[in-house]
Amino acid sequence: MSDERPGLSPLPLPPPEPRPGRGLLIALAAGLTYALGVYGWTRLNAPDSGMLLVGFLLGAPIAACIIAVRLTDPKGVKRGGSHASVSALTVTVMLVCAGVVLREGAVCLVMAAPIFYGSGILAGWLAGKAMRRRAGRLMSLSILVLPLIGVPVEADRPPEAETRFVTSRIHIDASPETVWNGLIDIRAIRDAEHRWNFSHDVVGIPRPKDARLEGTGVGAVRHLVWARDVRFEEHITAWRPGRELAWTFHLGLEAQTRMLDEHLKVDSAYLRLEEGRYRIEPTADGGSDLVLTTRYWIRTPMNGYAGWWGGVFLGDFHRNVLGVIKTRAEAAA
């Protein structure tokens, strides 16, 4: 028996609700596509920038998150937490694609992540609030063109260069002469001699494996081997047995790209290692304080931020090498 009333046509069915997941995927894809476009625009205008441009590091995540929030909530009716979550997911997808598709290394991704998440989440949250008004929706659209303008403008205005120092110190229960003999040659470093640290064990920067001195005095050459077959030379510039050893770095193109990252070369227009120096200070207890200093040069729009990371990476390397020298010197003493 039919429930339909005679003479009445059935009511039309409402259109199916769009799947929320599909809208989110479209928003993420749109944001990612724009970010990739900014990446290509940056490489075209500043191929030697190392991607350390404010127009990219700030512009790409801000624009991508605004696009994602605008597509998932065009009128800004959702809460700010939803907009922040969409923005965080957008940035995560950007970083994953940068590693998988663009083959950015762990060093670049780790350095970019705080900027991407901070600027992207804040921009997405503010955009969500702005979407509630027509003027805000228009303003959010205008922000999308800023990376396209900012990249070539920054490329024509090189940032200021800056020289920085990273210094680490360790006390060793051995005489200065014993310490000296242990640091001019550091051969066949075993895995068990290394100390855990963020730069080597989390980020994946290669560890030192061997350092062999050829000759003595100023002009001698130390041949170094790091993990991942990184090979380079240190040319001795200061030689005071039991007191001081200094050198300049000489890296070939292969070592430059393998030491940190293919897109973050150690000897480039934005980063250069200039000098390393050991200083041995005798102490009253008959031991020694060993001080390791690395001088490097940077030219980025964010020297303070880049220099902070330089302190992290070089500091971890210093402590690792100083620990090896300490263990060996104290065993020899």
Short mmCIF file of C-alpha atoms in Angstrom, two decimals, residues 121-298:
data_model
loop_
_atom_site.label_atom_id
_atom_site.label_comp_id
_atom_site.label_asym_id
_atom_site.label_seq_id
_atom_site.Cartn_x
_atom_site.Cartn_y
_atom_site.Cartn_z
CA ILE A 121 48.90 29.71 11.99
CA LEU A 122 48.72 33.39 12.99
CA ALA A 123 47.74 34.41 9.45
CA GLY A 124 45.09 31.69 9.22
CA TRP A 125 43.60 32.66 12.58
CA LEU A 126 43.47 36.34 11.64
CA ALA A 127 42.07 35.54 8.20
CA GLY A 128 39.25 33.53 9.77
CA LYS A 129 38.22 36.52 11.84
CA ALA A 130 38.53 38.85 8.84
CA MET A 131 36.28 36.62 6.69
CA ARG A 132 33.27 37.71 8.73
CA ARG A 133 33.29 41.06 6.93
CA ARG A 134 33.38 41.88 3.26
CA ALA A 135 36.30 44.29 3.70
CA GLY A 136 38.26 41.57 5.48
CA ARG A 137 37.66 39.10 2.65
CA LEU A 138 38.98 41.61 0.13
CA MET A 139 42.00 42.41 2.31
CA SER A 140 42.88 38.72 2.67
CA LEU A 141 42.86 38.37 -1.11
CA SER A 142 45.18 41.35 -1.52
CA ILE A 143 47.74 39.74 0.83
CA LEU A 144 48.16 36.89 -1.66
CA VAL A 145 50.03 39.13 -4.10
CA LEU A 146 52.62 40.28 -1.53
CA PRO A 147 54.98 37.28 -1.99
CA LEU A 148 54.97 37.82 -5.75
CA ILE A 149 55.99 41.45 -5.24
CA GLY A 150 58.28 40.89 -2.27
CA VAL A 151 60.55 38.24 -3.81
CA PRO A 152 61.96 40.32 -6.73
CA VAL A 153 62.17 43.42 -4.51
CA GLU A 154 64.28 41.54 -1.93
CA ALA A 155 66.39 39.94 -4.65
CA ASP A 156 67.47 43.44 -5.80
CA ARG A 157 68.39 44.50 -2.25
CA PRO A 158 71.03 42.16 -0.78
CA PRO A 159 70.88 42.03 3.04
CA GLU A 160 73.71 43.06 5.31
CA ALA A 161 76.55 40.60 5.92
CA GLU A 162 77.59 39.65 9.43
CA THR A 163 80.50 37.74 10.99
CA ARG A 164 79.66 35.49 13.93
CA PHE A 165 81.56 33.34 16.40
CA VAL A 166 80.62 30.14 18.20
CA THR A 167 82.86 29.21 21.14
CA SER A 168 82.78 26.08 23.32
CA ARG A 169 84.96 25.11 26.29
CA ILE A 170 85.73 21.86 28.09
CA HIS A 171 88.02 20.95 31.00
CA ILE A 172 90.39 18.03 30.46
CA ASP A 173 92.37 16.27 33.21
CA ALA A 174 95.53 16.13 31.13
CA SER A 175 98.51 18.41 30.48
CA PRO A 176 98.44 20.91 27.59
CA GLU A 177 101.06 18.81 25.77
CA THR A 178 98.89 15.70 25.99
CA VAL A 179 95.84 17.61 24.80
CA TRP A 180 97.84 19.05 21.89
CA ASN A 181 98.96 15.60 20.75
CA GLY A 182 95.34 14.46 20.85
CA LEU A 183 93.86 17.27 18.77
CA ILE A 184 96.27 17.69 15.85
CA ASP A 185 95.38 14.16 14.70
CA ILE A 186 91.95 12.70 15.54
CA ARG A 187 91.95 9.40 13.73
CA ALA A 188 89.32 6.66 13.35
CA ILE A 189 86.61 8.03 15.64
CA ARG A 190 84.41 5.14 16.78
CA ASP A 191 80.63 5.43 17.04
CA ALA A 192 80.85 4.78 20.79
CA GLU A 193 83.00 7.92 21.23
CA HIS A 194 80.30 10.25 19.93
CA ARG A 195 77.85 12.01 22.21
CA TRP A 196 74.13 12.24 21.47
CA ASN A 197 72.98 15.64 20.28
CA PHE A 198 70.18 17.26 18.33
CA SER A 199 72.16 18.24 15.23
CA HIS A 200 73.71 14.86 14.48
CA ASP A 201 71.12 12.43 15.87
CA VAL A 202 67.86 14.24 15.05
CA VAL A 203 68.62 16.53 12.11
CA GLY A 204 71.14 14.13 10.56
CA ILE A 205 74.17 16.39 10.01
CA PRO A 206 77.10 14.04 9.32
CA ARG A 207 79.51 13.34 12.17
CA PRO A 208 83.32 13.63 11.94
CA LYS A 209 85.08 10.29 11.46
CA ASP A 210 88.74 11.06 10.86
CA ALA A 211 91.23 13.98 10.82
CA ARG A 212 94.84 13.43 9.69
CA LEU A 213 97.58 16.04 9.63
CA GLU A 214 99.99 16.22 6.71
CA GLY A 215 103.10 18.24 7.59
CA THR A 216 103.74 20.45 10.63
CA GLY A 217 103.56 24.15 11.34
CA VAL A 218 101.85 26.90 9.40
CA GLY A 219 100.99 25.64 5.91
CA ALA A 220 100.33 22.05 7.01
CA VAL A 221 97.07 20.45 5.86
CA ARG A 222 94.57 18.38 7.82
CA HIS A 223 92.50 15.96 5.75
CA LEU A 224 89.05 15.40 7.21
CA VAL A 225 86.45 12.74 6.59
CA TRP A 226 82.90 12.96 7.90
CA ALA A 227 80.00 10.55 7.54
CA ARG A 228 78.25 10.36 4.13
CA ASP A 229 81.74 10.51 2.59
CA VAL A 230 82.13 14.25 3.23
CA ARG A 231 85.80 15.08 2.58
CA PHE A 232 87.53 18.45 2.88
CA GLU A 233 90.74 20.12 4.07
CA GLU A 234 91.82 22.48 6.82
CA HIS A 235 94.89 24.60 6.05
CA ILE A 236 96.86 25.49 9.18
CA THR A 237 97.32 29.26 9.77
CA ALA A 238 98.52 29.30 13.40
CA TRP A 239 100.75 26.69 15.11
CA ARG A 240 101.80 27.01 18.76
CA PRO A 241 102.40 23.52 20.21
CA GLY A 242 100.61 23.06 23.51
CA ARG A 243 98.83 26.41 23.11
CA GLU A 244 97.01 27.14 19.85
CA LEU A 245 96.04 25.71 16.47
CA ALA A 246 94.09 27.62 13.82
CA TRP A 247 93.01 26.86 10.26
CA THR A 248 90.91 27.92 7.31
CA PHE A 249 88.34 25.64 5.66
CA HIS A 250 88.74 24.44 2.09
CA LEU A 251 85.64 22.64 0.84
CA GLY A 252 84.97 21.35 -2.63
CA LEU A 253 81.53 21.56 -4.20
CA GLU A 254 80.67 17.99 -3.20
CA ALA A 255 81.52 18.60 0.45
CA GLN A 256 79.56 21.86 0.45
CA THR A 257 76.34 20.15 -0.60
CA ARG A 258 76.76 17.04 1.57
CA MET A 259 77.82 18.78 4.77
CA LEU A 260 74.44 20.40 5.46
CA ASP A 261 72.01 20.33 2.57
CA GLU A 262 71.93 20.50 -1.21
CA HIS A 263 70.08 23.82 -0.99
CA LEU A 264 72.10 25.18 1.95
CA LYS A 265 75.71 25.24 0.80
CA VAL A 266 78.42 25.97 3.36
CA ASP A 267 80.53 28.11 1.01
CA SER A 268 78.06 30.33 -0.84
CA ALA A 269 76.67 33.83 -1.27
CA TYR A 270 74.81 33.58 2.06
CA LEU A 271 76.98 31.33 4.26
CA ARG A 272 80.70 30.73 4.61
CA LEU A 273 82.89 29.02 7.20
CA GLU A 274 85.95 31.22 7.68
CA GLU A 275 88.17 29.94 10.49
CA GLY A 276 88.46 27.35 13.23
CA ARG A 277 90.73 27.68 16.26
CA TYR A 278 91.74 25.55 19.26
CA ARG A 279 93.17 27.32 22.30
CA ILE A 280 94.65 25.35 25.23
CA GLU A 281 94.72 27.06 28.64
CA PRO A 282 96.67 25.42 31.50
CA THR A 283 94.72 25.19 34.77
CA ALA A 284 95.90 25.23 38.40
CA ASP A 285 95.07 21.56 38.92
CA GLY A 286 97.58 20.49 36.27
CA GLY A 287 94.88 19.99 33.65
CA SER A 288 93.78 22.05 30.68
CA ASP A 289 90.83 24.01 29.40
CA LEU A 290 90.35 23.39 25.68
CA VAL A 291 88.48 26.13 23.81
CA LEU A 292 87.16 25.64 20.26
CA THR A 293 85.99 28.66 18.26
CA THR A 294 84.50 28.72 14.77
CA ARG A 295 84.15 31.98 12.87
CA TYR A 296 81.60 32.11 10.08
CA TRP A 297 79.99 34.67 7.78
CA ILE A 298 76.30 35.00 6.90
#
